[in-house]
PDB file of C-alpha atoms in Angstrom:
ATOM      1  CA  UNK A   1    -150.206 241.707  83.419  1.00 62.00           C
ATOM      2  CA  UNK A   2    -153.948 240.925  82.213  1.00 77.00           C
ATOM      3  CA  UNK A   3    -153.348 240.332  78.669  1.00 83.00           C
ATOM      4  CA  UNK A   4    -156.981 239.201  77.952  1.00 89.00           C
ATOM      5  CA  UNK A   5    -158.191 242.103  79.455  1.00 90.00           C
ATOM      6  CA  UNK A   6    -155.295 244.527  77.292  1.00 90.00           C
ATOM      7  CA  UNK A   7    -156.808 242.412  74.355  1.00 90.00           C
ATOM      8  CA  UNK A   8    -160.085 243.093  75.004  1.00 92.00           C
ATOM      9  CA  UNK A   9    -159.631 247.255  75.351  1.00 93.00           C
ATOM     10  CA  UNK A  10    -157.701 247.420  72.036  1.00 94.00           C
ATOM     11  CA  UNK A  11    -159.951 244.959  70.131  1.00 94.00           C
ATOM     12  CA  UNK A  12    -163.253 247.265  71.837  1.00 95.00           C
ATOM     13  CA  UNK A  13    -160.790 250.467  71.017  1.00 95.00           C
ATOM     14  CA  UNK A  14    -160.212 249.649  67.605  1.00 96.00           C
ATOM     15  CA  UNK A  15    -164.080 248.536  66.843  1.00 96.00           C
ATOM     16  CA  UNK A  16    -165.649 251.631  68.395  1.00 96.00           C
ATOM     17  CA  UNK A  17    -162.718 253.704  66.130  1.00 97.00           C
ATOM     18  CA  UNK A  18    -164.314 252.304  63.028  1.00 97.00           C
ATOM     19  CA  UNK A  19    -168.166 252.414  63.978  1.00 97.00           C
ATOM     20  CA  UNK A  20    -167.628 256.036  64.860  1.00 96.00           C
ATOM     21  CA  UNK A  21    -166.051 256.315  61.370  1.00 96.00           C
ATOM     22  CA  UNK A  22    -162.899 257.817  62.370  1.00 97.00           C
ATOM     23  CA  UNK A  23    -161.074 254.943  60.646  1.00 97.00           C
ATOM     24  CA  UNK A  24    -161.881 253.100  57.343  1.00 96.00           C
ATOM     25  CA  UNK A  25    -160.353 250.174  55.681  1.00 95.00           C
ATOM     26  CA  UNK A  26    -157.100 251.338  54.973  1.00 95.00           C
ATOM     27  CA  UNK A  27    -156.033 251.465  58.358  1.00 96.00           C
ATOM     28  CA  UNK A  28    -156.317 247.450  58.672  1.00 95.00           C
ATOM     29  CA  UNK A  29    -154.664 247.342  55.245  1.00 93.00           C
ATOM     30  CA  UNK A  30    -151.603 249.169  57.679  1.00 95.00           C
ATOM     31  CA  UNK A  31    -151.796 246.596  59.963  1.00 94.00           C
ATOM     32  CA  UNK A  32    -151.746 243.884  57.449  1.00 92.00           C
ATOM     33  CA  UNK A  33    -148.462 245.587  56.295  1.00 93.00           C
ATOM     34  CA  UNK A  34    -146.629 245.429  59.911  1.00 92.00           C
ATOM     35  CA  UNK A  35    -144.718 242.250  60.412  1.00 89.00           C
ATOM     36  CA  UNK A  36    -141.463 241.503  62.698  1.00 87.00           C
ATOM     37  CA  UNK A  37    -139.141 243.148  60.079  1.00 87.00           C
ATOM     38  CA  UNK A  38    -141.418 246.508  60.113  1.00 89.00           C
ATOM     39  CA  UNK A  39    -143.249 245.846  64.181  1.00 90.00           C
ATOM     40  CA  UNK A  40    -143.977 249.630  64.471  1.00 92.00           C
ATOM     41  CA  UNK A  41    -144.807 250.251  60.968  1.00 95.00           C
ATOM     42  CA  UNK A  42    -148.346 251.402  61.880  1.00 96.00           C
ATOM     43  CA  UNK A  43    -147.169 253.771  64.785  1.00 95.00           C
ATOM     44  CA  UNK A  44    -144.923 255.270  62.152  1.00 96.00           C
ATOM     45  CA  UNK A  45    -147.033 255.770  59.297  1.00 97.00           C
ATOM     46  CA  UNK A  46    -149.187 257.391  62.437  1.00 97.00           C
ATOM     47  CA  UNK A  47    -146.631 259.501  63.480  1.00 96.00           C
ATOM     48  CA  UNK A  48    -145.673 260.772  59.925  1.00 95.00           C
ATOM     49  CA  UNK A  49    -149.475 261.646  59.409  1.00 96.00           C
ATOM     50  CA  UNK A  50    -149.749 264.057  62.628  1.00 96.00           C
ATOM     51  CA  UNK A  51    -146.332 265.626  61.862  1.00 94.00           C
ATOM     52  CA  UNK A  52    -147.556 266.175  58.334  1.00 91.00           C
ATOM     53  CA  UNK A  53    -150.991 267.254  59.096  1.00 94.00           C
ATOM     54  CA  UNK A  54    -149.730 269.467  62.248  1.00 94.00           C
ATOM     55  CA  UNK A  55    -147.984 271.371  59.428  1.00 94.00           C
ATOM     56  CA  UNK A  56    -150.742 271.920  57.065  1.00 95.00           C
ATOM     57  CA  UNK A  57    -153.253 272.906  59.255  1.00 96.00           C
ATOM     58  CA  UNK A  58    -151.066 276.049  60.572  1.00 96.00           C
ATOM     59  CA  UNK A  59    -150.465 276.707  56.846  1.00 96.00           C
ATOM     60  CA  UNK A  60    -154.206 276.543  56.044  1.00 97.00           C
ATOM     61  CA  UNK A  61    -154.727 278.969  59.013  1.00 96.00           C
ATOM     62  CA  UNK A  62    -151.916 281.232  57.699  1.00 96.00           C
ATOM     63  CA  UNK A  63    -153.527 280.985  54.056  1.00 96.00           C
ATOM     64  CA  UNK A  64    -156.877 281.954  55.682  1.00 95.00           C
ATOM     65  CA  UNK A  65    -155.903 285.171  56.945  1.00 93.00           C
ATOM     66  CA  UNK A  66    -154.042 286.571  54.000  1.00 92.00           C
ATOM     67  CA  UNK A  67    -155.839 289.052  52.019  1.00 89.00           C
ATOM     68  CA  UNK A  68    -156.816 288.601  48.858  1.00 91.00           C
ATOM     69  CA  UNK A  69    -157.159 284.142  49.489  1.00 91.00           C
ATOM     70  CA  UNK A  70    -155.376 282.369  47.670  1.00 95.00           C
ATOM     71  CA  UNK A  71    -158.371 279.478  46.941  1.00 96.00           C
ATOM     72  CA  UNK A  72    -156.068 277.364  44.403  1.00 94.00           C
ATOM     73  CA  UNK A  73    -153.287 276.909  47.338  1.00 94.00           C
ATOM     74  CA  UNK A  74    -155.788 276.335  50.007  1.00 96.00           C
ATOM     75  CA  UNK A  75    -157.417 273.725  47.795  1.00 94.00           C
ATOM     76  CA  UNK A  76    -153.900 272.747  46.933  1.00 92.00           C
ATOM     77  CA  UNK A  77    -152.994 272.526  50.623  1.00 94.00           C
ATOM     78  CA  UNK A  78    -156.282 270.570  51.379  1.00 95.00           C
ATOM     79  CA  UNK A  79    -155.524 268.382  48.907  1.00 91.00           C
ATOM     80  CA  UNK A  80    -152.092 267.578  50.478  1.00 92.00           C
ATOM     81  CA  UNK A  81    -153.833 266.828  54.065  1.00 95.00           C
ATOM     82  CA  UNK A  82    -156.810 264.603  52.723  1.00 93.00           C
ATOM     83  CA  UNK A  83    -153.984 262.759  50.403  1.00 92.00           C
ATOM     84  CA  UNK A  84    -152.184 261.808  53.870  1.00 94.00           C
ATOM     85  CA  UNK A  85    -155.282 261.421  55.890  1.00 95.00           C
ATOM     86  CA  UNK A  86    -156.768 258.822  53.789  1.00 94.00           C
ATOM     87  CA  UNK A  87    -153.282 256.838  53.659  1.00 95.00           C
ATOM     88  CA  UNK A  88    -153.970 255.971  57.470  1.00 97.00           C
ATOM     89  CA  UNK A  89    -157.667 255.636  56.555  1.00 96.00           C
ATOM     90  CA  UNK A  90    -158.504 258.766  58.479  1.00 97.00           C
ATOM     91  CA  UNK A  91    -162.112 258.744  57.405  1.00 96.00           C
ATOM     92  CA  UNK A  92    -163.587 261.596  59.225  1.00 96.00           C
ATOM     93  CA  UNK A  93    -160.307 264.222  58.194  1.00 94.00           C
ATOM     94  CA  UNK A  94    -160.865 263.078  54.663  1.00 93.00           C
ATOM     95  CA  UNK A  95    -164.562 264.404  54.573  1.00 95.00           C
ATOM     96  CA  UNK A  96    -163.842 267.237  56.016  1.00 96.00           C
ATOM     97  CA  UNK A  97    -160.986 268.032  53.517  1.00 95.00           C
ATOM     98  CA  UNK A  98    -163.817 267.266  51.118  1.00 94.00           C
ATOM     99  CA  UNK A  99    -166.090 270.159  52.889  1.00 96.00           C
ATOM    100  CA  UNK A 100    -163.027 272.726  52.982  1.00 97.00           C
ATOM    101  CA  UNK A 101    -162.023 271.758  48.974  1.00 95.00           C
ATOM    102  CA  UNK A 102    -165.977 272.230  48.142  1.00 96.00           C
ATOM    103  CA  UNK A 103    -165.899 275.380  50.225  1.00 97.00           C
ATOM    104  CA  UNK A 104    -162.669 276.386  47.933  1.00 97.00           C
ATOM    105  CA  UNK A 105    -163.773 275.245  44.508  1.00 95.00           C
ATOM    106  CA  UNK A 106    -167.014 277.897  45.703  1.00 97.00           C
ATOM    107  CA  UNK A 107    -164.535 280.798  47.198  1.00 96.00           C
ATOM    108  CA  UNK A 108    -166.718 280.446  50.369  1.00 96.00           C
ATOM    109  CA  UNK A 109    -164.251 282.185  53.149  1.00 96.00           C
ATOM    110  CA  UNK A 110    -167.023 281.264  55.976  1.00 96.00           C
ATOM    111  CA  UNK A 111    -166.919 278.141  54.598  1.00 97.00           C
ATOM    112  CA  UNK A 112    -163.214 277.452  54.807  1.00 97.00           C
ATOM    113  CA  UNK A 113    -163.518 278.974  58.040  1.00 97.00           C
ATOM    114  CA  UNK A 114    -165.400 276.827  59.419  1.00 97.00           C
ATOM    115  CA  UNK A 115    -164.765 273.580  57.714  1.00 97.00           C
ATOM    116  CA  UNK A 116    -160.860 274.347  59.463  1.00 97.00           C
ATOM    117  CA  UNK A 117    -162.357 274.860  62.818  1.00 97.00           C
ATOM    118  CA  UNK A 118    -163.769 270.856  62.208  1.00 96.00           C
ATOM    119  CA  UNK A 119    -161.208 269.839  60.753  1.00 96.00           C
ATOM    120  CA  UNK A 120    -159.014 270.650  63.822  1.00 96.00           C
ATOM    121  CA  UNK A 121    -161.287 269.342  66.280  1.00 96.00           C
ATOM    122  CA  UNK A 122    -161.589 266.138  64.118  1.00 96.00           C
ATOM    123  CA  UNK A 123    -157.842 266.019  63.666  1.00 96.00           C
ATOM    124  CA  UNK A 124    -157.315 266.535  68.070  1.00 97.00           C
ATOM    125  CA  UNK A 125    -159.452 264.003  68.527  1.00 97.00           C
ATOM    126  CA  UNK A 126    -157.985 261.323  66.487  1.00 97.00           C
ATOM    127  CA  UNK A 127    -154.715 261.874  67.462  1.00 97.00           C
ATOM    128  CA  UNK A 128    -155.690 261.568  71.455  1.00 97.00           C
ATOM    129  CA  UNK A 129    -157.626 258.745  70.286  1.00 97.00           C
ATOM    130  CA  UNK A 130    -154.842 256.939  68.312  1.00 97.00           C
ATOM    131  CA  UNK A 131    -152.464 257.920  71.125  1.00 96.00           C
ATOM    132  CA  UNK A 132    -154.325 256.108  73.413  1.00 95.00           C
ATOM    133  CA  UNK A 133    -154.482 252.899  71.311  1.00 95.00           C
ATOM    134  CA  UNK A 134    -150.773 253.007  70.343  1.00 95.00           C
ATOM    135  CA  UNK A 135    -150.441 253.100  74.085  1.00 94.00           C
ATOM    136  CA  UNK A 136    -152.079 249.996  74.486  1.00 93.00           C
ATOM    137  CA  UNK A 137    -150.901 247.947  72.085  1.00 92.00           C
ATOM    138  CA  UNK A 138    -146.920 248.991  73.693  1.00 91.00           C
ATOM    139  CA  UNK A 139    -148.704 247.271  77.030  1.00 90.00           C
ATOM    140  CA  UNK A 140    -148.932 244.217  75.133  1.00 86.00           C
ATOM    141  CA  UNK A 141    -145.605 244.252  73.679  1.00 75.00           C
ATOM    142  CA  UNK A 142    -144.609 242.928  70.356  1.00 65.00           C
ATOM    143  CA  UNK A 143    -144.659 238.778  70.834  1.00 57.00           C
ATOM    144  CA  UNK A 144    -148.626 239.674  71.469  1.00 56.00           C
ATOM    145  CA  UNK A 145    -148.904 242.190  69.289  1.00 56.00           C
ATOM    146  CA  UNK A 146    -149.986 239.876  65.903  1.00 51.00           C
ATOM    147  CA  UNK A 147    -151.927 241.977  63.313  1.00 45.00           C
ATOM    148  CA  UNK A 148    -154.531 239.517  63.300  1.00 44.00           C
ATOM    149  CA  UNK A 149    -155.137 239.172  66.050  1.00 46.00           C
ATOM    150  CA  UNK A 150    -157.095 242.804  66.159  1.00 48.00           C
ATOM    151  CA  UNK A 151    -159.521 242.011  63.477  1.00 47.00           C
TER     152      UNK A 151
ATOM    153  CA  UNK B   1    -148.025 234.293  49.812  1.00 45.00           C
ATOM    154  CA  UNK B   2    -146.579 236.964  47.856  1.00 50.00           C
ATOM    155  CA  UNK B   3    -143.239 236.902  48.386  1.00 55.00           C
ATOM    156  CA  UNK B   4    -142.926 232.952  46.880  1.00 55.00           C
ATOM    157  CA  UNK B   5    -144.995 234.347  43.876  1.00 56.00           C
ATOM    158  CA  UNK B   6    -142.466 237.055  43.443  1.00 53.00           C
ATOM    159  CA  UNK B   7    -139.527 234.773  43.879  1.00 56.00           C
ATOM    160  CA  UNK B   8    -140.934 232.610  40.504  1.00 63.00           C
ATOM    161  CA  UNK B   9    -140.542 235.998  38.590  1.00 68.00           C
ATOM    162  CA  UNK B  10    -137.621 238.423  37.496  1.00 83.00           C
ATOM    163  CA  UNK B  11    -137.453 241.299  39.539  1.00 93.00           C
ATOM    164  CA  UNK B  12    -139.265 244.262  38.185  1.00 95.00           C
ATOM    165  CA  UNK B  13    -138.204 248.215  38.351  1.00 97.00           C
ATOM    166  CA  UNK B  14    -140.533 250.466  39.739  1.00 98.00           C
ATOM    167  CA  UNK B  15    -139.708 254.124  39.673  1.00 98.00           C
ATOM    168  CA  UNK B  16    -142.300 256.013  42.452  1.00 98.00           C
ATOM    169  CA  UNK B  17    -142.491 259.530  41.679  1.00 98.00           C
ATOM    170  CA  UNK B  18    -144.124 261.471  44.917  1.00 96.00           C
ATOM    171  CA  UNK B  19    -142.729 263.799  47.166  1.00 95.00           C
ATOM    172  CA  UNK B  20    -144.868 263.462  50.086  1.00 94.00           C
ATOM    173  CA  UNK B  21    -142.902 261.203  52.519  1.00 94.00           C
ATOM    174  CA  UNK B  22    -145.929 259.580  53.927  1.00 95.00           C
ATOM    175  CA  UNK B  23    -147.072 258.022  50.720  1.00 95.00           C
ATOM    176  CA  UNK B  24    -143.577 257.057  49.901  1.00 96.00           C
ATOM    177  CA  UNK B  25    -143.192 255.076  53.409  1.00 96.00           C
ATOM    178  CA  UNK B  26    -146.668 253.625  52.621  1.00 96.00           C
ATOM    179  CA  UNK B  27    -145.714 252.792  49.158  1.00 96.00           C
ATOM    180  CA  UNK B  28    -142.256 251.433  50.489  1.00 95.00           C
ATOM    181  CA  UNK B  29    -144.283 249.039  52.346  1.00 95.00           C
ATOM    182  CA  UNK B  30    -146.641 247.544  49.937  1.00 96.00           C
ATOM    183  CA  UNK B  31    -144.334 246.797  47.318  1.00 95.00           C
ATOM    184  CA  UNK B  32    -141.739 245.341  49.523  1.00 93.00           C
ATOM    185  CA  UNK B  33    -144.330 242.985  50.796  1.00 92.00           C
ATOM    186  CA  UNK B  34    -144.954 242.757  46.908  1.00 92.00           C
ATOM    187  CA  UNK B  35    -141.880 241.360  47.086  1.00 91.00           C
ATOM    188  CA  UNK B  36    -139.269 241.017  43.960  1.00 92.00           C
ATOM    189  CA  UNK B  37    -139.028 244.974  43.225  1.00 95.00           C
ATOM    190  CA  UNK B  38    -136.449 247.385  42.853  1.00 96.00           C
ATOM    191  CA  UNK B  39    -137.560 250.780  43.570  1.00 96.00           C
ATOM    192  CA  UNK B  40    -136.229 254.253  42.617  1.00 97.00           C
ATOM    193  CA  UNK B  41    -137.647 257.493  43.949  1.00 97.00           C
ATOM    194  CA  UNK B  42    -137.864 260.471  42.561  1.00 97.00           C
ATOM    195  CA  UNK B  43    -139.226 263.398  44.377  1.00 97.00           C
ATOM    196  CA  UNK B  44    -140.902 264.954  41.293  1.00 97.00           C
ATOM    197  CA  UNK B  45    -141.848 264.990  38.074  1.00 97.00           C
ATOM    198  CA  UNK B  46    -138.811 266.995  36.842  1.00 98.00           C
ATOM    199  CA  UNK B  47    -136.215 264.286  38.824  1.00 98.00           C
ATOM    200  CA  UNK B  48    -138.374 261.656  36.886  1.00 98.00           C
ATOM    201  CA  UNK B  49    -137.846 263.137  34.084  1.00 98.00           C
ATOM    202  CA  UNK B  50    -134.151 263.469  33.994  1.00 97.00           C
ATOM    203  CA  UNK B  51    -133.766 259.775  35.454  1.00 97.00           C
ATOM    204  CA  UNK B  52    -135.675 258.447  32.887  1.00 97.00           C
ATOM    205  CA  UNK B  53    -133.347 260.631  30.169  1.00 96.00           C
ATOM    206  CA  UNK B  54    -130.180 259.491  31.497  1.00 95.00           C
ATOM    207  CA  UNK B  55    -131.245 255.710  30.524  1.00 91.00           C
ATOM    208  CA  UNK B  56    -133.406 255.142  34.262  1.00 89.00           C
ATOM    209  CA  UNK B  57    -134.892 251.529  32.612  1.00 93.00           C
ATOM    210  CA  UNK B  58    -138.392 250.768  34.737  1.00 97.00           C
ATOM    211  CA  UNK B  59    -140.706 248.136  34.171  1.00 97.00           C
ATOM    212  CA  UNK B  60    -143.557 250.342  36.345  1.00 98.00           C
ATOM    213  CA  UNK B  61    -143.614 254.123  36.837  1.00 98.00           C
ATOM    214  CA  UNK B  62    -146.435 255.097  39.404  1.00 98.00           C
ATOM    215  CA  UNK B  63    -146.352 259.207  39.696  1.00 98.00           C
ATOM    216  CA  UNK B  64    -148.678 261.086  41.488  1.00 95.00           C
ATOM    217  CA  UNK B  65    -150.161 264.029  40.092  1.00 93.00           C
ATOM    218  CA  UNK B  66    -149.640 267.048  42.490  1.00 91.00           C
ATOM    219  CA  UNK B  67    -145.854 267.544  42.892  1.00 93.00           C
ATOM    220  CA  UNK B  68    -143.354 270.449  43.246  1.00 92.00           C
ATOM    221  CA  UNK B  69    -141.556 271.886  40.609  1.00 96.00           C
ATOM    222  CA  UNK B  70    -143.354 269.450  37.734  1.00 97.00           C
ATOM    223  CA  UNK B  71    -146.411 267.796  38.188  1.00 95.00           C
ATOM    224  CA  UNK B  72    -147.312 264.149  37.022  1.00 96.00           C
ATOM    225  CA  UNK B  73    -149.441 265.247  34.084  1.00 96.00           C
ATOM    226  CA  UNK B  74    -146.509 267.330  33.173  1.00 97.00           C
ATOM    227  CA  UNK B  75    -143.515 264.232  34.232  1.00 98.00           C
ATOM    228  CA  UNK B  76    -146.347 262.032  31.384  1.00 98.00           C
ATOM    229  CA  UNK B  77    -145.975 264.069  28.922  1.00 98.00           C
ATOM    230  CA  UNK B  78    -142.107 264.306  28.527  1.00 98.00           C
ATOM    231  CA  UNK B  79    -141.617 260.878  29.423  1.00 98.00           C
ATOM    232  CA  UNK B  80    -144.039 259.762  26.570  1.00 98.00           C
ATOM    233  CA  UNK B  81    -142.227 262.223  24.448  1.00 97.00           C
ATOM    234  CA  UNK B  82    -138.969 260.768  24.935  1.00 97.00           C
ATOM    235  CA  UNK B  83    -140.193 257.105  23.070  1.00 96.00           C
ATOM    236  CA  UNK B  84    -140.303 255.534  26.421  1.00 97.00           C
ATOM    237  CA  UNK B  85    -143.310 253.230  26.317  1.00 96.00           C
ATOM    238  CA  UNK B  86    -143.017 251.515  29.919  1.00 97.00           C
ATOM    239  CA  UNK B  87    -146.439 251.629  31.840  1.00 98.00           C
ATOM    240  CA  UNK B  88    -147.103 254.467  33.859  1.00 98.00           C
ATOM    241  CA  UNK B  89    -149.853 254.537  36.754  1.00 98.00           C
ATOM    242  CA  UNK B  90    -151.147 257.812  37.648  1.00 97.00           C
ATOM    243  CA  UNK B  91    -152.415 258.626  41.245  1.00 94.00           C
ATOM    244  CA  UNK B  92    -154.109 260.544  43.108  1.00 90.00           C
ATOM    245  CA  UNK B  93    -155.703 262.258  46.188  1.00 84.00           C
ATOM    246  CA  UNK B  94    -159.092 262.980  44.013  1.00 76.00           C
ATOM    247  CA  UNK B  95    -160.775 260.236  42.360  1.00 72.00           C
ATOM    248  CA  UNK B  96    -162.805 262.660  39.777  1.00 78.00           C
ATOM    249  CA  UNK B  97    -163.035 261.759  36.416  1.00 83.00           C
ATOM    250  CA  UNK B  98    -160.933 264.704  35.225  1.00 86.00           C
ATOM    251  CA  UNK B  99    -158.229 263.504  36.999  1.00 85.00           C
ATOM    252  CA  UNK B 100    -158.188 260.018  35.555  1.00 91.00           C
ATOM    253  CA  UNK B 101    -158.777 261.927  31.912  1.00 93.00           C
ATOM    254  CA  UNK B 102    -155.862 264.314  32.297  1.00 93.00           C
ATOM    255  CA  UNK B 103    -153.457 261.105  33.028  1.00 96.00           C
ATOM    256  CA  UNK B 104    -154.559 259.575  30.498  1.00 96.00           C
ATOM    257  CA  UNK B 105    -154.181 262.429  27.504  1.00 97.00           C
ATOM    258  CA  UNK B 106    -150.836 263.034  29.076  1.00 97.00           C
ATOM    259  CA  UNK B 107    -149.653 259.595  27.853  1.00 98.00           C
ATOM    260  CA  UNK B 108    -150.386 257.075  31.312  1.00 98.00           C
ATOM    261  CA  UNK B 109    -151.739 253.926  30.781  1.00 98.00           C
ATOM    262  CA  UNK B 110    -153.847 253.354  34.038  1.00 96.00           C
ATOM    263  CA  UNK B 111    -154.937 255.657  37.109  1.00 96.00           C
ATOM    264  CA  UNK B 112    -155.924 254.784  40.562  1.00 94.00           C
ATOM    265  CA  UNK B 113    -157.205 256.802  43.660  1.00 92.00           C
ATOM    266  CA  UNK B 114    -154.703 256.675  46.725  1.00 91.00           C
ATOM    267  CA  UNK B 115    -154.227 255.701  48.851  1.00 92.00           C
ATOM    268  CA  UNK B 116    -152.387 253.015  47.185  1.00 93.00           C
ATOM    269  CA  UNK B 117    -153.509 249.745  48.722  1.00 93.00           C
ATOM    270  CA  UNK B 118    -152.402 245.899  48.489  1.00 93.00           C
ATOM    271  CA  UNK B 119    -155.240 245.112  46.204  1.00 93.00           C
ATOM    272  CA  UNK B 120    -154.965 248.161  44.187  1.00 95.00           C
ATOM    273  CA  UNK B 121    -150.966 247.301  43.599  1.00 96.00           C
ATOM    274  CA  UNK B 122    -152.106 243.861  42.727  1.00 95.00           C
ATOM    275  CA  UNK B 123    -153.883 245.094  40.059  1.00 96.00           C
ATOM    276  CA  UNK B 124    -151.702 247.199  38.770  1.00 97.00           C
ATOM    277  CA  UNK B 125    -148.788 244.515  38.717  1.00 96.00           C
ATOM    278  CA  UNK B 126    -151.421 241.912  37.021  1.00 96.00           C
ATOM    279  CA  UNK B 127    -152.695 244.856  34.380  1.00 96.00           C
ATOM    280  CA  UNK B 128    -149.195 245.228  32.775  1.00 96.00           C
ATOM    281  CA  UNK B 129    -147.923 241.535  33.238  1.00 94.00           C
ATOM    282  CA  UNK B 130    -146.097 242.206  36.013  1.00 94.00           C
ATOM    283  CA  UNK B 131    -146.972 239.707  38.904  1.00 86.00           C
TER     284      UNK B 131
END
């Protein structure tokens, strides 16, 4: 297997993640945190992220259609997803939760509306993205797989 | 590295109060590579609450604000009421001034935005002695 070549796709992956601003800091502050006794820490702390945000994003849609809106629970439940988002450093999602809270603090239903329609592109995007660079990084296996080494 | 600075001290009691699991796993992480903690959970500010009243002794309480059943302003308060004087770190999602202000009329000593970082935990362990 071309390692240097693996290396060179997940180091470009990783960079072009960040300059695009879908990532932030925190997510190499999750990398710093993976070590032999934790090797797929990241990839979990991943994982938990899309299960949790999968969940809030139907509930925000759900919210969205009742009649009177509830604005204090969909800020609530914005709050919940830009609170997980930013734990993996999900830069992008976090603005956008930003947008949908500002939309909610206004009681701007268009604005909701729309904000969610980002929000779930941003939020299909990163995970394809992510998926892709968690698939990667398996390719190399864990003996090459040094945090470090990625920076 | 941290964990020989931790083995030179006692080991310190943290109870975490949050009931997301993601910030739990995240906070799992950071202060075992903190290294010399014990950690409790508690799921909310009520379960805080009671753990604290049946003699729970912690040397750190970090409790984030929006929570089930009681929230963290809320957990503060009756902690503070019940004499219990051990620092308590607010967090939170938002990083607006009211938020910080609300911890700290409730009775916490210190707030910081999450997510919770290595730095930020660093601070917080230096702030109340604790490293």
């Amino acid at each position: 297997m071309d390692y240097s070549n693996l290396r060179r796709q997940i180091i470009s992956m990783k960079k072009s993640l960040f300059d695009q601003g879908y990532l932030d800091e925190q997510f190499n502050q999750l990398e710093e945190l993976q070590d032999d006794s934790s090797p797929n820490f990241v990839e979990e702390v991943v994982a938990l992220f899309f299960k949790d945000s999968s969940r809030l994003l139907t509930n925000i849609e759900r919210a969205l259609e009742k009649y009177p809106q509830d604005f204090y629970r969909l800020d609530s439940l914005a709050h919940q997803f830009k609170g997980s988002g930013s734990s993996i450093g999900a830069l992008r999602m976090k603005n956008e939760c930003s947008m949908f809270k500002a939309h909610c603090s206004d009681r701007n239903l268009e604005g909701c509306r729309r904000s969610l329609q980002k929000m779930k592109r941003e939020h299909a995007t990163l995970k394809q993205k992510l998926e892709t660079y968690f698939q990667l990084l398996r390719q190399v296996g864990p003996r090459e797989r040094a945090v470090n080494s990625w920076k | 590295m941290a964990g020989a600075a931790a083995a030179e001290r006692r080991v310190i009691r943290v109870l975490l109060v949050e009931d997301e699991e993601i910030h739990r796993f995240l906070a799992r992480a950071l202060l075992r590579d903190a290294g010399g903690v014990e950690l409790s959970e508690a799921w909310n500010g009520a379960e805080a609450v009671r753990r604290v009243r049946e003699g729970g002794a912690y040397d750190l309480i970090l409790t984030d604000r929006q929570m089930p059943v009681m929230d963290g302003h809320e957990a503060t308060r009756q902690i503070r009421a019940l004499g219990v004087t051990t620092p308590i770190v607010g967090l939170s999602s938002d990083s607006l001034a009211a938020d910080a202000d609300a911890f700290i009329k409730a009775g916490a000593d210190h707030f910081t935005p999450k997510p919770l970082s290595k730095e930020k935990l660093d601070n917080i362990l230096a702030k109340f002695n604790l490293a």
